[in-house]
Coordinates of N, CA, C and O in Angstrom, one line a residue:
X12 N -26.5 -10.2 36.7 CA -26.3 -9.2 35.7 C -24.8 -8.6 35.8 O -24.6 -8.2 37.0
X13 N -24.0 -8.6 34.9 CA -23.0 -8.3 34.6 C -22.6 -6.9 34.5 O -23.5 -6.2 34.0
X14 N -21.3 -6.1 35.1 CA -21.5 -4.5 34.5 C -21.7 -4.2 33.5 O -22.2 -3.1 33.4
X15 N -21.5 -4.6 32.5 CA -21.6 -4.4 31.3 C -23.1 -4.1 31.0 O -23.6 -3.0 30.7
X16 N -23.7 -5.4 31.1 CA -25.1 -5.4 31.2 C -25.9 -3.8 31.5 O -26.5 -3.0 30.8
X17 N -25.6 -3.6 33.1 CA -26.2 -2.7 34.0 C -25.4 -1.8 33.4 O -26.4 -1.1 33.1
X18 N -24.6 -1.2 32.9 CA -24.2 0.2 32.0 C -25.5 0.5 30.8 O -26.1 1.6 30.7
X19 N -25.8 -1.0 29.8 CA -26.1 -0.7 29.0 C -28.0 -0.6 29.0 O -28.7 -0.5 28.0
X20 N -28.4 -0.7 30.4 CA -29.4 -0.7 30.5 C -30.0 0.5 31.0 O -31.1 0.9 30.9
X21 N -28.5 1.1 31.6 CA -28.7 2.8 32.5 C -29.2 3.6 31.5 O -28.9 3.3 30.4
X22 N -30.1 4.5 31.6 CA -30.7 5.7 30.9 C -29.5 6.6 30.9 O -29.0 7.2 31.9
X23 N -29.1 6.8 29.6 CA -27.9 8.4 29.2 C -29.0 9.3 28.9 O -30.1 9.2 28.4
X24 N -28.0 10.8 29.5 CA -29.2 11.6 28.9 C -28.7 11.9 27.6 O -29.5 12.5 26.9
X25 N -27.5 11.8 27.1 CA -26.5 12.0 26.2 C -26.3 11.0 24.9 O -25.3 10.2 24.9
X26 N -27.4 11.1 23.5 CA -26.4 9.7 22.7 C -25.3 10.5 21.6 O -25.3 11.5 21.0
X27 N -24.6 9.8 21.6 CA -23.4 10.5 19.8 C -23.4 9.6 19.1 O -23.5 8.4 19.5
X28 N -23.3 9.8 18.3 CA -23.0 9.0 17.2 C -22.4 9.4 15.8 O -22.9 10.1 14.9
X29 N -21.2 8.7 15.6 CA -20.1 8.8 14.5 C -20.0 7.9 13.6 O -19.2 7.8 12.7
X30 N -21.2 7.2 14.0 CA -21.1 5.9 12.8 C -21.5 6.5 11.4 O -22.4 7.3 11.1
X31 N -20.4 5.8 10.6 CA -20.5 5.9 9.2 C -19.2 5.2 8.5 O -18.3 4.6 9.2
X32 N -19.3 5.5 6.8 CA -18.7 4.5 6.0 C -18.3 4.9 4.6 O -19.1 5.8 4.2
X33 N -17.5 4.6 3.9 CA -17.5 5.0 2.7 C -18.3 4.0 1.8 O -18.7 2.9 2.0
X34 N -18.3 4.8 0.6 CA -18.8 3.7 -0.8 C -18.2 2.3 -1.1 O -18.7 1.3 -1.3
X35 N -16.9 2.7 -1.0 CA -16.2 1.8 -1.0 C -15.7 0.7 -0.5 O -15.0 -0.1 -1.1
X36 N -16.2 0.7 1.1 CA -16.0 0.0 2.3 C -17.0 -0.5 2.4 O -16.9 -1.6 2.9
X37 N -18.4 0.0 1.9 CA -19.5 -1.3 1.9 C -19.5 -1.6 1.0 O -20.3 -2.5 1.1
X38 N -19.1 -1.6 -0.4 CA -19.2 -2.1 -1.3 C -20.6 -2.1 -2.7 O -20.8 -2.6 -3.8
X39 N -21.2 -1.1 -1.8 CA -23.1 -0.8 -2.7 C -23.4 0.5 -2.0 O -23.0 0.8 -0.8
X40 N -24.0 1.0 -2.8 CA -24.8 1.9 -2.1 C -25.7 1.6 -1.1 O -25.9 2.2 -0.1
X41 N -26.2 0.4 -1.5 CA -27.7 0.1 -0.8 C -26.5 -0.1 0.6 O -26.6 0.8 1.4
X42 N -25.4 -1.0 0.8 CA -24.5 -1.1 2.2 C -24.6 0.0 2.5 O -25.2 0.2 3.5
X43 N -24.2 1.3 1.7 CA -23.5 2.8 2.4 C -24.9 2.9 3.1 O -24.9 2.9 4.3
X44 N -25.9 2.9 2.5 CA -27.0 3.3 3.2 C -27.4 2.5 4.5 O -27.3 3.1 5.6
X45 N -27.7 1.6 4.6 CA -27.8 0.3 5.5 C -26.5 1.1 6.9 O -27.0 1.5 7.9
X46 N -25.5 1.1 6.6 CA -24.4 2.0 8.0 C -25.0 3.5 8.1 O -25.8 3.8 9.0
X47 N -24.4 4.3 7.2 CA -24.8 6.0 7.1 C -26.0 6.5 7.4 O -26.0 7.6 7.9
X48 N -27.0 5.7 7.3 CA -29.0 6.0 7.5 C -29.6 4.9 8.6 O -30.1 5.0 9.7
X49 N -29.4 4.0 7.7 CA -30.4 2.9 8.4 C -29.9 2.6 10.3 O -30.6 2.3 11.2
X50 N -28.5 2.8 10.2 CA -28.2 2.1 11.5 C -27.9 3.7 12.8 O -28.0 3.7 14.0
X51 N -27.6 4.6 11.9 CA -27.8 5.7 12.4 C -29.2 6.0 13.2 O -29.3 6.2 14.4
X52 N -30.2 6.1 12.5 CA -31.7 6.8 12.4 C -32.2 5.3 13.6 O -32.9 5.4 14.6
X53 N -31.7 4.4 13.3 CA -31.9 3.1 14.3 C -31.3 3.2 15.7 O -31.3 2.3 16.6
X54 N -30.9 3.9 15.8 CA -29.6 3.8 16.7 C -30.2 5.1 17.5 O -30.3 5.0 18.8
X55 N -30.7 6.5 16.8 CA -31.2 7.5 17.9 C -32.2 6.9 17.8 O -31.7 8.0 17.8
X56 N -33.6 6.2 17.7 CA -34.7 5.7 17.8 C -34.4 4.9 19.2 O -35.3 5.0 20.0
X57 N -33.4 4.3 19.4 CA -33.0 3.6 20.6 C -33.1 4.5 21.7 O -33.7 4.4 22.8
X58 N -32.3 5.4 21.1 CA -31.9 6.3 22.2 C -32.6 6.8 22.5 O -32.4 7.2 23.6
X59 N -34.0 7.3 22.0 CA -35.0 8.1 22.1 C -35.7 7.3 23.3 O -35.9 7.9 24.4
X60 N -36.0 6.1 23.1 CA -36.8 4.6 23.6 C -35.9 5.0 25.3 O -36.7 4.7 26.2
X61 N -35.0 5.3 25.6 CA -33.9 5.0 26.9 C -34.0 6.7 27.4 O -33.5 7.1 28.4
X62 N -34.6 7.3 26.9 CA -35.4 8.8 27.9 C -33.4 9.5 27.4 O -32.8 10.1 28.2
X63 N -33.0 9.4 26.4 CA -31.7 10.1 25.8 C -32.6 11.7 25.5 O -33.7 11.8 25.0
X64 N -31.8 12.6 26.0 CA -32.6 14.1 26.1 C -31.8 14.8 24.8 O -32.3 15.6 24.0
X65 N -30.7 14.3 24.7 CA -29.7 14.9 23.7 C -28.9 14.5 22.8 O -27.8 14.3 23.3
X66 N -29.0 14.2 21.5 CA -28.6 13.3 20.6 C -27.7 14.4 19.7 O -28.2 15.4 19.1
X67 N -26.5 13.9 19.6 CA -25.2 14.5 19.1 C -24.8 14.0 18.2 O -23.9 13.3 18.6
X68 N -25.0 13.8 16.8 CA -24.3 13.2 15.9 C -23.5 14.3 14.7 O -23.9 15.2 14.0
X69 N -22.2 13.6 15.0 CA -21.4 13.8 13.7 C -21.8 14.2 11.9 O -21.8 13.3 11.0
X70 N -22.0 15.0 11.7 CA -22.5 15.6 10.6 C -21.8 15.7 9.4 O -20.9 14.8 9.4
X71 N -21.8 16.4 8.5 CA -21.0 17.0 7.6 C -21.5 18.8 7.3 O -22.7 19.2 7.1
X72 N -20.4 19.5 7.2 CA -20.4 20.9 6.4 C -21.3 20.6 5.3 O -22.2 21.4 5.5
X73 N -21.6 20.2 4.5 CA -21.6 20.1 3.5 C -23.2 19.3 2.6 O -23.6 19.0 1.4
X74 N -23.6 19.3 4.1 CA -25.4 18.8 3.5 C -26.5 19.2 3.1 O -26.9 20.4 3.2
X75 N -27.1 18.5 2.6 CA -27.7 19.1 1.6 C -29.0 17.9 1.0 O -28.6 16.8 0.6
X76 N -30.1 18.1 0.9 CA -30.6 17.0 0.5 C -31.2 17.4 -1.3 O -32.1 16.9 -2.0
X77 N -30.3 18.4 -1.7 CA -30.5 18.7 -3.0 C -29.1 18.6 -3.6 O -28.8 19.0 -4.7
X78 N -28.2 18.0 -2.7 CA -26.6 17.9 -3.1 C -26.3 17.0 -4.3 O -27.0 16.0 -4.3
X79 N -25.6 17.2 -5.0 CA -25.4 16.2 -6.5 C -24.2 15.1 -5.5 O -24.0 14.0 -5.9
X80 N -23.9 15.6 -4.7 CA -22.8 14.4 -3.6 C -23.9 13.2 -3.0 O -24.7 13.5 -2.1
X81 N -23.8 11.9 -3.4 CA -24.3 10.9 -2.3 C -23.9 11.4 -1.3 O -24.8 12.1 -1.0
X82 N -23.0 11.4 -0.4 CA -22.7 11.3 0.8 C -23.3 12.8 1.6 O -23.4 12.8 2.8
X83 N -23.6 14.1 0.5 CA -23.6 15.5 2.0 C -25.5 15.3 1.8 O -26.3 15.8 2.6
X84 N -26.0 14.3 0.7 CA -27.6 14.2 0.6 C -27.8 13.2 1.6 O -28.9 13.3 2.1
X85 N -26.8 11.9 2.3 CA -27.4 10.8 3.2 C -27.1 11.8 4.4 O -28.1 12.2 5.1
X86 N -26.3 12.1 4.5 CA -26.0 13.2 5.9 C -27.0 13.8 6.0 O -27.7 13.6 7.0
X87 N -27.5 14.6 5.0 CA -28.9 15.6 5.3 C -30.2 14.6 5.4 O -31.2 14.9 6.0
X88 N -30.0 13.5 4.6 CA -31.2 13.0 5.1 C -31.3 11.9 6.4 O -32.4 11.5 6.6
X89 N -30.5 11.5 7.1 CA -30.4 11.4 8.5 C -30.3 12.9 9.9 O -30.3 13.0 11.2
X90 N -30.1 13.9 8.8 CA -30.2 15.1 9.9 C -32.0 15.6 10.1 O -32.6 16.1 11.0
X91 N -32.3 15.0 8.7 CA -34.1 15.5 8.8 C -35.3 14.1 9.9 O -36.2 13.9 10.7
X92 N -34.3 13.5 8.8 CA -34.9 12.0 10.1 C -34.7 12.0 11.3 O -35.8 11.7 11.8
X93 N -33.8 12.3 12.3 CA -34.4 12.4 13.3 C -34.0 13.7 14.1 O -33.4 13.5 15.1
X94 N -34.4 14.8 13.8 CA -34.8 16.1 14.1 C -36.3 16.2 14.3 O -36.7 17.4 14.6
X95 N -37.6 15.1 14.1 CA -38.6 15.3 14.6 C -38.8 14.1 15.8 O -39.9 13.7 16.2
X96 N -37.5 13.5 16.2 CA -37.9 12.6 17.0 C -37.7 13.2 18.7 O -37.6 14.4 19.0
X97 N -37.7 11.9 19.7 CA -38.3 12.9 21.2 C -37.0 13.3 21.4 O -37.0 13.6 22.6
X98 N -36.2 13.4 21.0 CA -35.3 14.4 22.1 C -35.5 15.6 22.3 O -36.2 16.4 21.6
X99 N -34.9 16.1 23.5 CA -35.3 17.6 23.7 C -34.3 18.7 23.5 O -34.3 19.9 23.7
X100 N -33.4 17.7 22.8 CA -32.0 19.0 21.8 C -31.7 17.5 20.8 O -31.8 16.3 20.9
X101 N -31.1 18.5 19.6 CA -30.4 17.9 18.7 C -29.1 18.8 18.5 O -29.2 20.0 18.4
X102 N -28.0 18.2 18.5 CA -26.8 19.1 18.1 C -26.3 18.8 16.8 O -26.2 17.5 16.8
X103 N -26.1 19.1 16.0 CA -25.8 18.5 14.7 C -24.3 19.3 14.4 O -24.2 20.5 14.4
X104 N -23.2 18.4 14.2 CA -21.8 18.6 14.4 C -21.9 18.6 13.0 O -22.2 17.7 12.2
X105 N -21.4 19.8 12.8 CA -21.0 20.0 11.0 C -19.5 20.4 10.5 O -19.4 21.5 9.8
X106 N -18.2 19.5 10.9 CA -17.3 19.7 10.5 C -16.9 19.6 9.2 O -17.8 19.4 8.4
X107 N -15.7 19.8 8.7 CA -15.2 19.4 7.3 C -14.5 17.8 7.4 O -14.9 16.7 7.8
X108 N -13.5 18.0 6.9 CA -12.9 17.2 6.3 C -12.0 17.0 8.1 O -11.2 17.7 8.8
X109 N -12.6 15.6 8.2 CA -12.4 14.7 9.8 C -10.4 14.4 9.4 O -10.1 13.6 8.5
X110 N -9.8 14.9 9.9 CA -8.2 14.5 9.9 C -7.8 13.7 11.2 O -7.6 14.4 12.2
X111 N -7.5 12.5 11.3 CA -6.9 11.7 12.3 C -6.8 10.1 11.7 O -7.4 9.5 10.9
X112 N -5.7 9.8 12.5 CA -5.5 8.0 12.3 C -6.8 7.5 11.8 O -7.9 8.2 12.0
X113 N -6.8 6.4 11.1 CA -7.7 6.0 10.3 C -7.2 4.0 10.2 O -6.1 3.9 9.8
X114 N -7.6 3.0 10.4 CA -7.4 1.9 9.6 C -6.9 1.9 8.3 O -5.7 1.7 8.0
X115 N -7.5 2.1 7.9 CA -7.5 2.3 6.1 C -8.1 3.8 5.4 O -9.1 4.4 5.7
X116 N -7.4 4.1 4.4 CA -8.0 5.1 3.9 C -7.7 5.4 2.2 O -6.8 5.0 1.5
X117 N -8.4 6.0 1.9 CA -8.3 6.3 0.3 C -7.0 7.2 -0.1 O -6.4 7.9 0.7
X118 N -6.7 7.3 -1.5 CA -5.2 7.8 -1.4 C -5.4 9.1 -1.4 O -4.7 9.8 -0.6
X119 N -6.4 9.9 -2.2 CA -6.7 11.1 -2.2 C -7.7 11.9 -0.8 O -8.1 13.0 -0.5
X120 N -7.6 10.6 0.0 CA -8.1 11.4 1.4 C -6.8 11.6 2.1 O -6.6 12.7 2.6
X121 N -5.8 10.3 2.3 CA -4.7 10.5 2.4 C -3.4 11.4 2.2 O -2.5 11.6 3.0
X122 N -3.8 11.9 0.7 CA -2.9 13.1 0.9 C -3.9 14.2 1.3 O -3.3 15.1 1.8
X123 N -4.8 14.3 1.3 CA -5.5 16.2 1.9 C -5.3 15.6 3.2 O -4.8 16.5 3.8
X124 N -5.3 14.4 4.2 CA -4.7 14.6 5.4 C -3.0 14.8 5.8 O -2.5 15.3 6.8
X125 N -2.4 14.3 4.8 CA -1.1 14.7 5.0 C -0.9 16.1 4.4 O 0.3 16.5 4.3
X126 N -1.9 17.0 3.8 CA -1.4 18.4 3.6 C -1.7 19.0 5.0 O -0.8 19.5 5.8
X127 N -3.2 18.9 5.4 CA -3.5 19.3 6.6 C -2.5 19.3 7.8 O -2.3 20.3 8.5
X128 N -1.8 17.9 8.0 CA -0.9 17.9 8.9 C 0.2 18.8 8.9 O 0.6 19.3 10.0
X129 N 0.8 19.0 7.2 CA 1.8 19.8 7.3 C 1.5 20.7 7.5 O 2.2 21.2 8.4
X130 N 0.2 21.8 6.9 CA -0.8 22.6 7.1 C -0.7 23.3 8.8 O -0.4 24.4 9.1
X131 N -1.0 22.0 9.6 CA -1.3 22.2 10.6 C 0.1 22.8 11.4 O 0.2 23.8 12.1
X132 N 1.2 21.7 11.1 CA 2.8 22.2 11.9 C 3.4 23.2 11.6 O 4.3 23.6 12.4
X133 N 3.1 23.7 10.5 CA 4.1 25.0 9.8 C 3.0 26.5 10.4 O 3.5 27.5 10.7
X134 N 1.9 26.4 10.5 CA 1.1 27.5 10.8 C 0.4 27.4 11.9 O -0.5 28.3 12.1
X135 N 0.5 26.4 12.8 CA -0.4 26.5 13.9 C -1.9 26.3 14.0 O -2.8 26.4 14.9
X136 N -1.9 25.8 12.4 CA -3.7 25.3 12.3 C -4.2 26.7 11.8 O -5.3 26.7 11.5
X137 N -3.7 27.6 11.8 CA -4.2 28.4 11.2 C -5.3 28.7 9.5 O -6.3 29.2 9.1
X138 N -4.0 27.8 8.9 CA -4.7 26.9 8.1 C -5.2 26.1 7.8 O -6.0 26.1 6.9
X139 N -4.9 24.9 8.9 CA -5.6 23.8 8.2 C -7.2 23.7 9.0 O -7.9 22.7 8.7
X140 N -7.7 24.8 9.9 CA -8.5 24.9 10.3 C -9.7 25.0 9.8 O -10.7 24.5 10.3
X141 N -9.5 25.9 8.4 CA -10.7 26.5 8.0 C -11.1 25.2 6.8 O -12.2 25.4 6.3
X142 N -10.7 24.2 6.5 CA -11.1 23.0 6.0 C -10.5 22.1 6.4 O -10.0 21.3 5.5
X143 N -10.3 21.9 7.6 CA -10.2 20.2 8.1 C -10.3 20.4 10.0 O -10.1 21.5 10.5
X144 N -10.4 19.5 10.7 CA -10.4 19.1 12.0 C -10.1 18.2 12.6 O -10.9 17.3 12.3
X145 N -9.4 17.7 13.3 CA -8.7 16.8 14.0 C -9.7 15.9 15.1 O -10.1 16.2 16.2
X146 N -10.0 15.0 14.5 CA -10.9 14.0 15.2 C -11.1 14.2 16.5 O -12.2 14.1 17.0
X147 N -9.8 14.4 17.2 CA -10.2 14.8 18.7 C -11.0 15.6 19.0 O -12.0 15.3 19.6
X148 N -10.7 17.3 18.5 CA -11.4 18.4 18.2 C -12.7 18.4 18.7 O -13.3 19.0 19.6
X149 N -13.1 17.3 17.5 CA -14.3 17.2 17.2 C -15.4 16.5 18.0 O -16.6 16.7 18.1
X150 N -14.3 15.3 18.8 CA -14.6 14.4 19.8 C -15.0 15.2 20.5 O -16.3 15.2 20.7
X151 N -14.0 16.4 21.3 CA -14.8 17.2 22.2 C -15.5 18.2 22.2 O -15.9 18.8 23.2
X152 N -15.8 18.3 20.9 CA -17.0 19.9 21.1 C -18.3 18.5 21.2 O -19.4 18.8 21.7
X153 N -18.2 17.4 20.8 CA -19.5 16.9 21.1 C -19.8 16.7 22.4 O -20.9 17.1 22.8
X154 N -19.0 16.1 23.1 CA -19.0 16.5 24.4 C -19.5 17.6 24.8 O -20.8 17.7 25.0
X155 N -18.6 18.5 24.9 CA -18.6 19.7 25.3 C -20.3 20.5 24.8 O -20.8 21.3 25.6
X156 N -20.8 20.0 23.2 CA -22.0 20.9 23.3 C -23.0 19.9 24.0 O -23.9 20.6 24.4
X157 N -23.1 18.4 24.2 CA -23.8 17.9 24.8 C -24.0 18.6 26.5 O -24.9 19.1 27.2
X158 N -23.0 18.4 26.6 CA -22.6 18.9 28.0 C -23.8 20.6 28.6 O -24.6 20.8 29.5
X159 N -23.2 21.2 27.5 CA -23.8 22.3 27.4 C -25.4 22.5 27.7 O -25.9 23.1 28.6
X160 N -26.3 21.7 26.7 CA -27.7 21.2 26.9 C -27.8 21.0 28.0 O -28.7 21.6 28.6
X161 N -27.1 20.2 28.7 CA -27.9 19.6 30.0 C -27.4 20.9 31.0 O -28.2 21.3 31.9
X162 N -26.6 21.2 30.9 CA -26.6 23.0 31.8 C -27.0 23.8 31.9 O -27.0 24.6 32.8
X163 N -27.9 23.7 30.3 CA -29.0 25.1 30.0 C -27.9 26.3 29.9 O -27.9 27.4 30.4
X164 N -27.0 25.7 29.0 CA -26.3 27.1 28.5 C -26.1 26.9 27.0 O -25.3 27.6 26.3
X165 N -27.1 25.7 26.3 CA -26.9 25.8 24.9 C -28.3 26.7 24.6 O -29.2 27.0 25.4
X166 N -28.0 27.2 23.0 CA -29.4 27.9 22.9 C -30.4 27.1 22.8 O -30.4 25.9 22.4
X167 N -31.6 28.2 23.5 CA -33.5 27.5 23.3 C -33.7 26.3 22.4 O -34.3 25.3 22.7
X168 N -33.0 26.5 20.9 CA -33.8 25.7 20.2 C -33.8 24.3 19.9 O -32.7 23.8 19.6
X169 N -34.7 23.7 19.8 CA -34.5 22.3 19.9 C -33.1 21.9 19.1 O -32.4 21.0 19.7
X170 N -32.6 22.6 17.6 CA -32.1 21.7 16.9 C -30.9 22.7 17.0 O -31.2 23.9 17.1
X171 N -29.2 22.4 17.0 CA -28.3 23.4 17.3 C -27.7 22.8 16.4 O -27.4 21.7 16.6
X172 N -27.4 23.6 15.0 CA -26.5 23.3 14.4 C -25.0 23.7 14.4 O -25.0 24.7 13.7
X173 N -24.1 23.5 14.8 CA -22.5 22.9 15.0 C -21.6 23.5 14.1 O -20.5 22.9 14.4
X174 N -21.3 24.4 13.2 CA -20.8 24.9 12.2 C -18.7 24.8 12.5 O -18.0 25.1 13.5
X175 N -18.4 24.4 11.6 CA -16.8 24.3 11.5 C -16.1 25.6 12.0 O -15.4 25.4 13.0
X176 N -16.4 27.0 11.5 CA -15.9 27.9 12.3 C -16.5 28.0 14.1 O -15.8 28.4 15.0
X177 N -17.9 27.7 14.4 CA -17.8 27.3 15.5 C -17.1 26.2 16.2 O -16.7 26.4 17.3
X178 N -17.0 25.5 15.9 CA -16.4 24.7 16.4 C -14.9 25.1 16.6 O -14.4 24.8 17.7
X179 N -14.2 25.8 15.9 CA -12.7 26.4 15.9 C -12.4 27.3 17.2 O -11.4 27.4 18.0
X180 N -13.8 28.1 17.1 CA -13.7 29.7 18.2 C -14.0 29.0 19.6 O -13.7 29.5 20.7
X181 N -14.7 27.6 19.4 CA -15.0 27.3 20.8 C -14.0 26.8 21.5 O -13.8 26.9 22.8
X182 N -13.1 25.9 20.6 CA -12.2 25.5 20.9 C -10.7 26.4 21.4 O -9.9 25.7 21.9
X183 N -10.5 27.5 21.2 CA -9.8 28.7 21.0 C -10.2 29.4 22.0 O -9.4 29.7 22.8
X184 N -11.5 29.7 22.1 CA -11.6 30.7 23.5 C -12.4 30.0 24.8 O -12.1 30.6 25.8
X185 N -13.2 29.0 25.0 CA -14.4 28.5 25.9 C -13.5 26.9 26.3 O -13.7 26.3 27.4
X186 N -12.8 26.4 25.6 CA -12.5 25.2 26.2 C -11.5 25.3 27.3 O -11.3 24.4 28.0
X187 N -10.8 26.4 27.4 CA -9.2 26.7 27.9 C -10.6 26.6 29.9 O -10.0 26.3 31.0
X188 N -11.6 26.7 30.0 CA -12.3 26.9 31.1 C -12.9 25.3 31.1 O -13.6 25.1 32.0
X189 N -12.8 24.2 30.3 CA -13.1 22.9 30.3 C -12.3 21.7 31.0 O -11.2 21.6 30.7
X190 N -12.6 21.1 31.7 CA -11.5 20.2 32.2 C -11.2 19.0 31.0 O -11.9 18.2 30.4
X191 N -10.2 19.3 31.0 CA -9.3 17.9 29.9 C -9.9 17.2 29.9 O -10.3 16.7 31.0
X192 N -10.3 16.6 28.5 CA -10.6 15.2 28.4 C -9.6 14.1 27.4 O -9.2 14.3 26.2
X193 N -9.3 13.0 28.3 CA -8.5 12.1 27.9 C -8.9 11.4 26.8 O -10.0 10.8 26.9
X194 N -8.3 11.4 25.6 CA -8.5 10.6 24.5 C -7.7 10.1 23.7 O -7.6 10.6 22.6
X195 N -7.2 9.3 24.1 CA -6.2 7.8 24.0 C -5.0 7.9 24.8 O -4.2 7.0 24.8

């Protein structure tokens, strides 16, 4: 057995998950769904199966399973799917608009991340905070709220939803007490 192997067979108590896609990159709805839902809700069912205590996935502000938006109605209907499954926390990370390197991207996501950026250098994020976040950011409050659960310093309830201004204040006053995490 290979390390690799023996990593992937170790029980985490910790899963995340950021998988997702646009319309346009699968090419159908039925694709968007198939990445966004199906492989998501597949994917904490796994983790459930591997004794995973705390399942962290990437959300959106903006869901809704009454939303006229495809994308904040699949969000919300992977946040209800597995919020009755075994884990013993859910954190549900509900940022805005994700700003970082990208492969490819659409032109009008393109420019609101190049406003953001300028956003970000001229004001200190002051602005571009309150609608967008910097992938890293974001990387680490999942960490960081995962982290939290297993210390017994997140709250009681099973399901913790993640809100963008939290995520700002946490990052501003509680991380400066976090040890660095390297990312890239």
């Amino acid at each position: 057995m290979n390390q690799m192997t023996r990593n992937a067979a170790r029980p985490t108590p910790r899963f995340f998950s950021a998988f997702g896609t646009t319309f346009g990159q699968a090419g159908s709805l039925a694709n968007q769904r198939k990445i966004d839902y199906n492989l998501n809700v597949e994917l904490a069912e796994a983790a459930c199966d591997t004794d995973a205590e705390v399942y962290v996935p990437i959300s959106s502000v903006t869901t809704s399973t009454t939303s006229l938006f495809r994308y904040a109605r699949l969000k919300a209907d992977v946040e209800e799917a597995v919020k009755p499954l075994a884990f013993k926390h859910v954190v549900l990370l509900k940022p805005s608009l994700i700003h970082g390197r990208r492969a490819d991207t659409r032109p009008v996501v393109a420019t609101l991340k190049g406003l953001a950026y300028l956003m970000g250098r001229c004001c200190g994020n002051v602005l571009k905070d309150i609608w967008a976040l910097d992938a890293k950011v974001i990387a680490k409050e999942a960490v960081h709220a995962g982290l939290q659960f297993l210390n017994g310093q997140a709250p009681a309830d099973k399901v913790w939803a993640v809100q963008q201004a939290d995520i700002i204040r946490l990052r501003r006053t509680e991380w400066k007490n976090v040890r660095r995490i390297k990312t890239g």
